[in-house]
Every structure is written in structure tokens, then in C-alpha cells.
């Protein structure tokens, strides 16, 4: 067995749900899934029900996370038409602000250009600003942020024209960072083998040319996120299947398998799952935190053995190589390869000033 000791991984894009959508996932199940996947910090998206677009909702989710989280976490604030003036006040409490420029699950899509421009101008420059932006909206987001003199992080990049535009902006010195997700790097719409409903995800699965372009631009990709977006089997099989894939418990093994195949190095992986997200999202160091991986272990994802409430995985039956066998979080064994040992309520908010005390 080749036993690797790696730093605790950071996932900057997770849909935890909770409150009115706890049947899909909550802070307990999501953070258990994260730990089982070798991830010790998650940053949680605001397209919840209710959405995190005001102080009252933020306080509700902070309380839910404090009570139930088993790993460390940050919350994102959601940009909307109603909070242009108030949003900035919440920046010290959150890991960043998310702007939805394209349709997806939830009701946070912003259509007006003026909203994009105003949010870019007002959100504090030292706090990350993220965009769900596809196609032309990648250009809009980059320009609006640049004109406001601030950085922007483009979420789940999936297409050739998008990554090429991002690469050109970076070449010109624009402060643009980006992430990709395993499903856009290892699957295409035509070869995914997923049934209708299950294959729905935003951005959509793309073409072989898109996947090839993303791999060719690995140097311009800062983070590997999961966009863990759990929906139940019944929801995926319904008349109106919501978009989204669970991914916390498969991401590291997919990347390790690609590393074993020589498609990237372990250093490439650690830069994108630890060092870069830590820098981009200003995250504190987790003292005495590391994960151990059996790099030779071959296994097949099986949702019945997972912690996520989604109850399915788009990677079922894939032959993966590399498995998490232990996670130590702040000096305590949090996962032993079979069971999550960290208890609900032990995770810490990375934006809390007493984080490392
Ligand atoms: C996400 C969800 O379900 O919350 N769905 C998805 O397809 N990725 C929303 C999102 O990230 O766009
Ligand atoms: Zn998402």
C-alpha cells in the first residue's frame, strides 16, 4: 500500500441545503460526506431555501452550521436585486458573495446588467466575489469586476470558449480566478451514461472538445471544486428534475485516478484542492490537520455506502484508484476510513474571529 499524507482539502463550492431542504442534505450529512471525501473545509452556497440574501437568513444558517457541522466551513452571501445597498455589511461574516448570472437551481438569478455592475462596485475588495457565469456572461463578469478594480472568481467553468477567454484575461493581468468540477473534466453529455433527469446539471455536461480544452488549460485553473449539489432520486426521476450532482465523496478519488494515469501531478492536485483555494478565499490554516490516502486502493463508488442524502452518484460503477483512509482535523481523528467520528457541532466557522483559539 502506498500511504500518502496530504493536507486537509478545501472545497470552495458546496450546496449544503439544510432548513427547508434538509431532505436533500443538511450540515450534518454534508460535512460527514466532506470528511469521508478527505475535505476538511467547505464553503457553502447561498441558493438555499430560504436563500442567504439578508441578515436574518444568514443568522439562521450560521446557527444551523454551528449546531451540526462536523468539518470547518464558511458561508457565502447571495447577491440579489434587494440587497445592493446592504450586502457589503455582511462581508466580515462570510467567505465571499455569489452572483448568479445564469439559470440554475434556486431563485437568485440576476438579469439586470446594472445589478452586476453595482454589486461589483460595492462588495468589499478584500472579500471574494464569485460568479455563476456561462457563455457571454463570463465576459460580462470579468469586465464588470475589472472596471470596479476588483478580483472575480468564475465558478464551475465547463466550456472551451469560456476557459479560453479566462486565459486571455489572465494573460492581460486581469484578476480572474476559476474552478472546474470533476463532472466537467471526466464526463461528456454523450458518454455520461446517465438517465434523463440524472444527467441534468448546470452548467450542462459538455462536448469532448470542451473537456480537451479544459485539460489543455490546466495552468489557468486555480481550484478543483465539487459543486456538490444533492437532490434525491425521487426528485431526479420527477417531471421537473432539478439540476445538480453530489460529488464530495468521489472528487479526490477521481483526481487521484487521473494523477495515476499521468494526466496531472500530485502537486497539481494539491495546488488546486488546498493551496490555491486557501489563498483565494483567505482561509486560516487548520492546525494539526491532515488526511491519509491509500493511493493504490481500487474501489467503485456505491451510494448506499455514502453519507450524502442524495442516495445516488453519477460515478456509480467507475473504477477509481485512491481512497481516503483517515482524516485528522485539529488533532482529532475525524474519519477512520469507515466511520465519521467527528461529531455534529465540532466544525468551526472560518470567518469567526475565534477560529484558531
Ligand atoms: C446547483 C444546485 O442544485 O444548487 N445545481 C447545479 O446543477 N450545479 C446550483 C448551481 O451550482 O448552479
Ligand atoms: Zn453550485
Coordinates of C-alpha atoms and ligand atoms in Angstrom, one line a residue:
X1 CA 0.0 0.0 0.0
X2 CA 1.3 3.5 -0.9
X3 CA 0.1 5.6 2.0
X4 CA 0.1 9.3 1.3
X5 CA -0.3 12.0 3.9
X6 CA -1.8 15.2 2.4
X7 CA -3.1 18.5 3.8
X8 CA -6.8 18.8 4.6
X9 CA -8.6 19.6 1.4
X10 CA -10.7 22.7 0.7
X11 CA -13.9 22.6 -1.4
X12 CA -15.0 26.2 -2.3
X13 CA -18.3 25.2 -3.8
X14 CA -20.8 23.0 -1.9
X15 CA -24.6 23.1 -1.6
X16 CA -25.3 22.1 1.9
X17 CA -29.1 22.8 1.8
X18 CA -30.5 22.3 5.4
X19 CA -33.5 24.2 6.9
X20 CA -36.3 23.8 4.3
X21 CA -34.3 21.4 2.1
X22 CA -32.9 19.1 4.8
X23 CA -34.3 16.1 3.0
X24 CA -31.7 16.7 0.3
X25 CA -28.8 17.4 2.7
X26 CA -28.0 19.3 5.9
X27 CA -25.0 20.5 7.8
X28 CA -24.6 17.1 9.5
X29 CA -24.8 14.9 6.3
X30 CA -22.9 17.3 4.1
X31 CA -19.9 17.7 6.4
X32 CA -19.9 13.9 7.1
X33 CA -19.7 13.4 3.3
X34 CA -16.9 16.0 3.1
X35 CA -14.8 14.3 5.7
X36 CA -15.3 10.9 4.1
X37 CA -14.0 12.5 0.9
X38 CA -10.9 14.0 2.6
X39 CA -12.2 17.5 2.6
X40 CA -11.8 19.4 5.9
X41 CA -13.2 22.8 4.9
X42 CA -16.2 23.5 2.8
X43 CA -17.6 26.9 1.6
X44 CA -21.4 26.8 1.3
X45 CA -23.5 28.3 -1.4
X46 CA -26.4 30.7 -0.7
X47 CA -29.1 29.3 -3.0
X48 CA -30.7 27.7 -0.1
X49 CA -34.4 27.8 1.0
X50 CA -34.7 30.4 2.3
X51 CA -31.8 32.0 0.4
X52 CA -28.9 33.7 2.2
X53 CA -29.5 37.2 1.0
X54 CA -30.2 39.0 4.2
X55 CA -29.0 39.1 7.8
X56 CA -31.9 37.1 9.2
X57 CA -31.3 34.1 6.8
X58 CA -27.5 34.4 7.3
X59 CA -28.0 34.1 11.1
X60 CA -30.3 31.1 10.7
X61 CA -27.7 29.2 8.6
X62 CA -24.9 30.3 10.9
X63 CA -26.8 28.7 13.8
X64 CA -27.6 25.5 11.7
X65 CA -23.9 25.2 10.8
X66 CA -22.7 25.8 14.3
X67 CA -25.0 23.2 15.7
X68 CA -24.4 20.5 13.0
X69 CA -21.2 20.9 11.1
X70 CA -18.5 18.2 11.6
X71 CA -15.8 19.9 9.5
X72 CA -14.8 23.6 9.1
X73 CA -16.8 25.8 6.9
X74 CA -17.6 29.3 5.6
X75 CA -20.9 30.6 4.2
X76 CA -21.4 32.7 1.1
X77 CA -23.8 35.6 0.8
X78 CA -26.0 35.7 -2.2
X79 CA -26.3 38.8 -4.4
X80 CA -29.8 39.9 -5.4
X81 CA -31.9 42.8 -6.5
X82 CA -32.9 43.6 -2.9
X83 CA -29.5 43.8 -1.3
X84 CA -27.3 46.0 -3.4
X85 CA -27.1 48.5 -0.6
X86 CA -27.0 46.2 2.4
X87 CA -24.8 43.3 1.2
X88 CA -21.4 44.8 2.0
X89 CA -22.2 45.0 5.7
X90 CA -22.2 41.2 5.8
X91 CA -18.8 40.7 4.2
X92 CA -16.9 40.3 7.5
X93 CA -19.1 37.3 8.4
X94 CA -18.9 35.4 5.1
X95 CA -16.4 33.7 2.8
X96 CA -17.5 35.8 -0.2
X97 CA -20.5 36.8 -2.3
X98 CA -22.0 34.7 -5.1
X99 CA -23.7 36.2 -8.1
X100 CA -25.9 34.0 -10.3
X101 CA -25.9 35.3 -13.8
X102 CA -27.4 32.1 -15.4
X103 CA -30.4 29.9 -14.6
X104 CA -29.9 27.1 -12.2
X105 CA -31.5 25.6 -9.0
X106 CA -32.9 28.4 -6.8
X107 CA -34.2 31.9 -7.5
X108 CA -31.1 34.0 -7.3
X109 CA -30.5 34.7 -11.0
X110 CA -29.8 38.4 -11.6
X111 CA -30.8 39.6 -15.1
X112 CA -30.0 43.3 -15.0
X113 CA -26.6 44.5 -16.0
X114 CA -26.9 47.3 -13.5
X115 CA -27.1 44.8 -10.7
X116 CA -23.9 43.1 -11.7
X117 CA -22.1 46.4 -12.0
X118 CA -23.4 47.7 -8.7
X119 CA -22.6 44.6 -6.8
X120 CA -19.1 44.5 -8.3
X121 CA -18.6 48.1 -7.2
X122 CA -19.9 47.8 -3.7
X123 CA -18.7 44.4 -2.4
X124 CA -15.5 45.0 -0.4
X125 CA -12.5 44.3 -2.5
X126 CA -10.8 42.2 0.2
X127 CA -13.7 39.7 0.2
X128 CA -14.0 37.2 -2.7
X129 CA -16.7 37.7 -5.3
X130 CA -17.9 34.7 -7.2
X131 CA -20.0 34.3 -10.4
X132 CA -22.0 31.5 -11.9
X133 CA -21.4 32.8 -15.4
X134 CA -21.8 30.9 -18.7
X135 CA -21.0 32.0 -22.3
X136 CA -21.3 35.8 -22.7
X137 CA -21.8 36.2 -19.0
X138 CA -18.2 35.2 -18.4
X139 CA -17.1 38.3 -20.4
X140 CA -19.7 40.4 -18.5
X141 CA -18.5 39.3 -15.1
X142 CA -14.8 39.7 -15.9
X143 CA -15.3 43.2 -17.3
X144 CA -17.6 44.4 -14.6
X145 CA -15.1 43.2 -11.9
X146 CA -12.2 44.7 -13.8
X147 CA -13.8 48.1 -14.2
X148 CA -14.6 48.0 -10.4
X149 CA -10.9 47.4 -9.8
X150 CA -11.5 44.1 -8.0
X151 CA -11.0 40.3 -8.4
X152 CA -13.6 37.8 -9.5
X153 CA -13.8 34.0 -9.3
X154 CA -15.6 32.2 -12.0
X155 CA -17.4 29.0 -10.8
X156 CA -17.5 25.7 -12.5
X157 CA -16.1 26.6 -15.9
X158 CA -17.2 24.0 -18.4
X159 CA -16.6 25.1 -22.0
X160 CA -13.8 25.8 -24.4
X161 CA -14.7 29.4 -25.3
X162 CA -15.1 30.2 -21.6
X163 CA -11.7 28.9 -20.5
X164 CA -10.0 30.5 -23.5
X165 CA -11.5 33.9 -22.6
X166 CA -10.4 33.4 -18.9
X167 CA -6.9 32.5 -20.0
X168 CA -6.7 35.6 -22.2
X169 CA -7.9 37.9 -19.4
X170 CA -5.3 36.3 -17.1
X171 CA -2.6 36.9 -19.7
X172 CA -3.6 40.6 -19.7
X173 CA -3.3 40.7 -15.9
X174 CA -7.0 40.8 -15.0
X175 CA -7.6 39.4 -11.5
X176 CA -9.6 36.4 -12.6
X177 CA -9.5 33.0 -10.9
X178 CA -11.6 30.0 -11.7
X179 CA -12.6 26.5 -10.7
X180 CA -13.6 23.3 -12.5
X181 CA -15.6 20.3 -11.3
X182 CA -14.9 16.6 -11.8
X183 CA -18.0 16.0 -13.9
X184 CA -16.9 18.6 -16.5
X185 CA -13.4 17.1 -16.6
X186 CA -14.2 13.4 -16.7
X187 CA -17.7 13.3 -18.5
X188 CA -19.3 14.5 -21.6
X189 CA -23.0 14.7 -22.3
X190 CA -22.9 11.9 -24.9
X191 CA -20.8 9.4 -22.9
X192 CA -22.1 10.0 -19.4
X193 CA -24.4 7.1 -19.4
X194 CA -26.8 8.8 -17.1
X195 CA -30.6 8.6 -17.5
X196 CA -32.6 11.7 -18.3
X197 CA -33.1 13.7 -15.1
X198 CA -29.9 12.3 -13.5
X199 CA -27.8 14.0 -16.2
X200 CA -29.2 17.4 -15.5
X201 CA -26.5 19.7 -14.1
X202 CA -25.7 23.4 -14.5
X203 CA -23.5 24.2 -16.3
X204 CA -24.6 21.2 -18.6
X205 CA -22.2 18.4 -19.4
X206 CA -20.3 19.5 -22.5
X207 CA -18.5 18.0 -25.5
X208 CA -15.2 16.2 -25.9
X209 CA -13.7 19.4 -27.4
X210 CA -14.7 21.3 -24.3
X211 CA -13.2 18.7 -22.0
X212 CA -10.0 18.7 -24.0
X213 CA -9.8 22.5 -23.8
X214 CA -10.2 22.5 -20.0
X215 CA -7.4 19.9 -19.7
X216 CA -5.2 21.9 -22.1
X217 CA -5.7 25.0 -19.8
X218 CA -5.0 23.3 -16.5
X219 CA -2.4 26.0 -15.8
X220 CA -5.3 28.6 -15.8
X221 CA -7.5 26.6 -13.4
X222 CA -6.9 27.6 -9.8
X223 CA -9.3 25.3 -7.9
X224 CA -10.9 21.9 -8.2
X225 CA -14.4 22.3 -6.6
X226 CA -17.1 19.7 -6.4
X227 CA -20.3 21.8 -6.8
X228 CA -21.8 19.1 -4.6
X229 CA -25.5 19.7 -5.4
X230 CA -27.5 16.9 -3.8
X231 CA -31.1 16.1 -5.0
X232 CA -32.9 12.9 -4.2
X233 CA -33.5 10.1 -6.6
X234 CA -37.3 10.8 -6.5
X235 CA -36.5 14.4 -7.5
X236 CA -34.2 13.4 -10.3
X237 CA -36.8 11.0 -11.6
X238 CA -39.7 13.6 -11.4
X239 CA -41.3 15.6 -14.2
X240 CA -39.1 18.6 -13.5
X241 CA -35.8 17.1 -12.4
X242 CA -33.6 19.7 -10.6
X243 CA -30.0 20.1 -11.9
X244 CA -27.1 19.0 -9.8
X245 CA -24.7 16.1 -8.9
X246 CA -23.5 15.0 -5.5
X247 CA -19.7 14.9 -5.5
X248 CA -18.0 15.3 -2.1
X249 CA -17.3 11.6 -1.7
X250 CA -15.9 10.9 -5.1
X251 CA -13.9 14.1 -6.1
X252 CA -10.5 13.2 -4.6
X253 CA -10.5 9.7 -5.9
X254 CA -11.4 10.9 -9.4
X255 CA -8.4 13.4 -9.3
X256 CA -6.1 10.7 -7.9
X257 CA -7.1 8.3 -10.6
X258 CA -6.3 11.0 -13.2
X259 CA -2.9 11.5 -11.4
X260 CA -2.2 7.8 -11.6
X261 CA -3.0 7.9 -15.3
X262 CA -0.4 10.7 -15.7
X263 CA -3.0 13.4 -16.6
X264 CA -1.8 15.7 -13.8
X265 CA 0.7 15.5 -10.9
X266 CA 0.0 15.2 -7.2
X267 CA 1.5 18.8 -6.9
X268 CA -1.1 20.0 -9.5
X269 CA -3.8 18.4 -7.4
X270 CA -2.7 19.8 -4.1
X271 CA -2.3 23.3 -5.5
X272 CA -6.0 23.2 -6.6
X273 CA -7.5 21.4 -3.7
X274 CA -5.6 23.1 -0.9
X275 CA -3.0 25.9 -1.6
X276 CA -4.9 28.0 -4.2
X277 CA -8.3 27.9 -2.5
X278 CA -6.7 28.7 0.8
X279 CA -5.1 31.8 -0.8
X280 CA -8.1 32.9 -2.9
X281 CA -10.6 32.6 -0.1
X282 CA -8.3 33.9 2.6
X283 CA -8.8 30.8 4.7
X284 CA -7.0 30.2 8.0
X285 CA -4.5 27.4 8.5
X286 CA -6.1 24.4 10.1
X287 CA -3.6 23.4 12.8
X288 CA -2.8 19.6 13.2
X289 CA -5.0 18.8 10.2
X290 CA -4.1 16.2 7.5
X291 CA -5.6 13.3 5.6
X292 CA -4.2 9.9 4.7
X293 CA -4.9 8.2 1.5
X294 CA -4.2 4.6 0.2
X295 CA -3.1 5.6 -3.3
X296 CA -3.3 2.0 -4.6
X297 CA -6.7 1.1 -3.3
X298 CA -9.1 0.4 -6.2
X299 CA -12.8 0.8 -5.5
X300 CA -16.1 1.6 -7.1
X301 CA -18.4 4.4 -5.8
X302 CA -21.6 3.0 -4.2
X303 CA -24.2 5.5 -3.0
X304 CA -25.5 3.1 -0.4
X305 CA -22.2 3.5 1.5
X306 CA -22.1 7.3 1.2
X307 CA -23.0 9.9 3.8
X308 CA -24.8 12.3 1.4
X309 CA -28.6 12.1 1.5
X310 CA -28.7 12.3 -2.3
X311 CA -28.7 8.5 -2.5
X312 CA -27.0 8.3 -5.9
X313 CA -23.8 9.2 -7.6
X314 CA -23.1 10.0 -11.3
X315 CA -19.9 7.9 -11.0
X316 CA -21.5 4.6 -9.9
X317 CA -19.5 1.7 -11.1
X318 CA -16.5 3.8 -12.1
X319 CA -13.2 2.1 -11.2
X320 CA -11.3 4.6 -9.1
X321 CA -7.8 4.4 -7.6
X322 CA -7.0 6.1 -4.3
X323 CA -9.1 6.1 -1.2
X324 CA -9.3 8.2 2.0
X325 CA -8.3 6.0 5.0
X326 CA -8.1 8.6 7.7
X327 CA -8.8 12.3 8.4
X328 CA -7.4 14.2 11.3
X329 CA -9.0 17.5 12.0
X330 CA -7.4 19.8 14.5
X331 CA -5.7 16.9 16.2
X332 CA -8.7 14.6 16.4
X333 CA -9.4 11.6 14.3
X334 CA -12.4 12.8 12.3
X335 CA -12.8 9.8 9.9
X336 CA -11.2 6.4 10.1
X337 CA -11.8 5.1 6.6
X338 CA -15.2 3.6 7.5
X339 CA -16.9 5.9 10.0
X340 CA -17.1 9.6 10.5
X341 CA -16.0 10.2 14.1
X342 CA -16.2 14.0 14.3
X343 CA -19.5 14.9 16.0
X344 CA -22.0 17.5 14.8
X345 CA -21.2 20.9 16.2
X346 CA -17.4 20.4 16.2
X347 CA -16.8 22.2 12.9
X348 CA -15.7 25.8 13.1
X349 CA -16.7 28.8 11.0
X350 CA -13.5 30.1 9.3
X351 CA -14.9 33.6 9.5
X352 CA -15.3 33.5 13.2
X353 CA -12.6 35.6 14.9
X354 CA -12.1 32.9 17.5
X355 CA -11.5 30.2 14.8
X356 CA -7.9 29.3 15.8
X357 CA -8.3 29.9 19.5
Ligands
LIG1 C1 -26.8 23.6 -8.1 C2 -27.9 23.3 -7.0 O1 -28.5 22.3 -7.1 O2 -27.9 24.0 -6.1 N1 -27.1 22.9 -9.3 C3 -26.3 22.6 -10.3 O3 -26.7 22.0 -11.3 N2 -25.0 22.8 -10.2 C4 -26.8 25.1 -8.4 C5 -25.6 25.6 -9.2 O4 -24.5 25.5 -8.7 O5 -25.7 26.0 -10.3
LIG2 ZN1 -23.2 25.2 -7.4

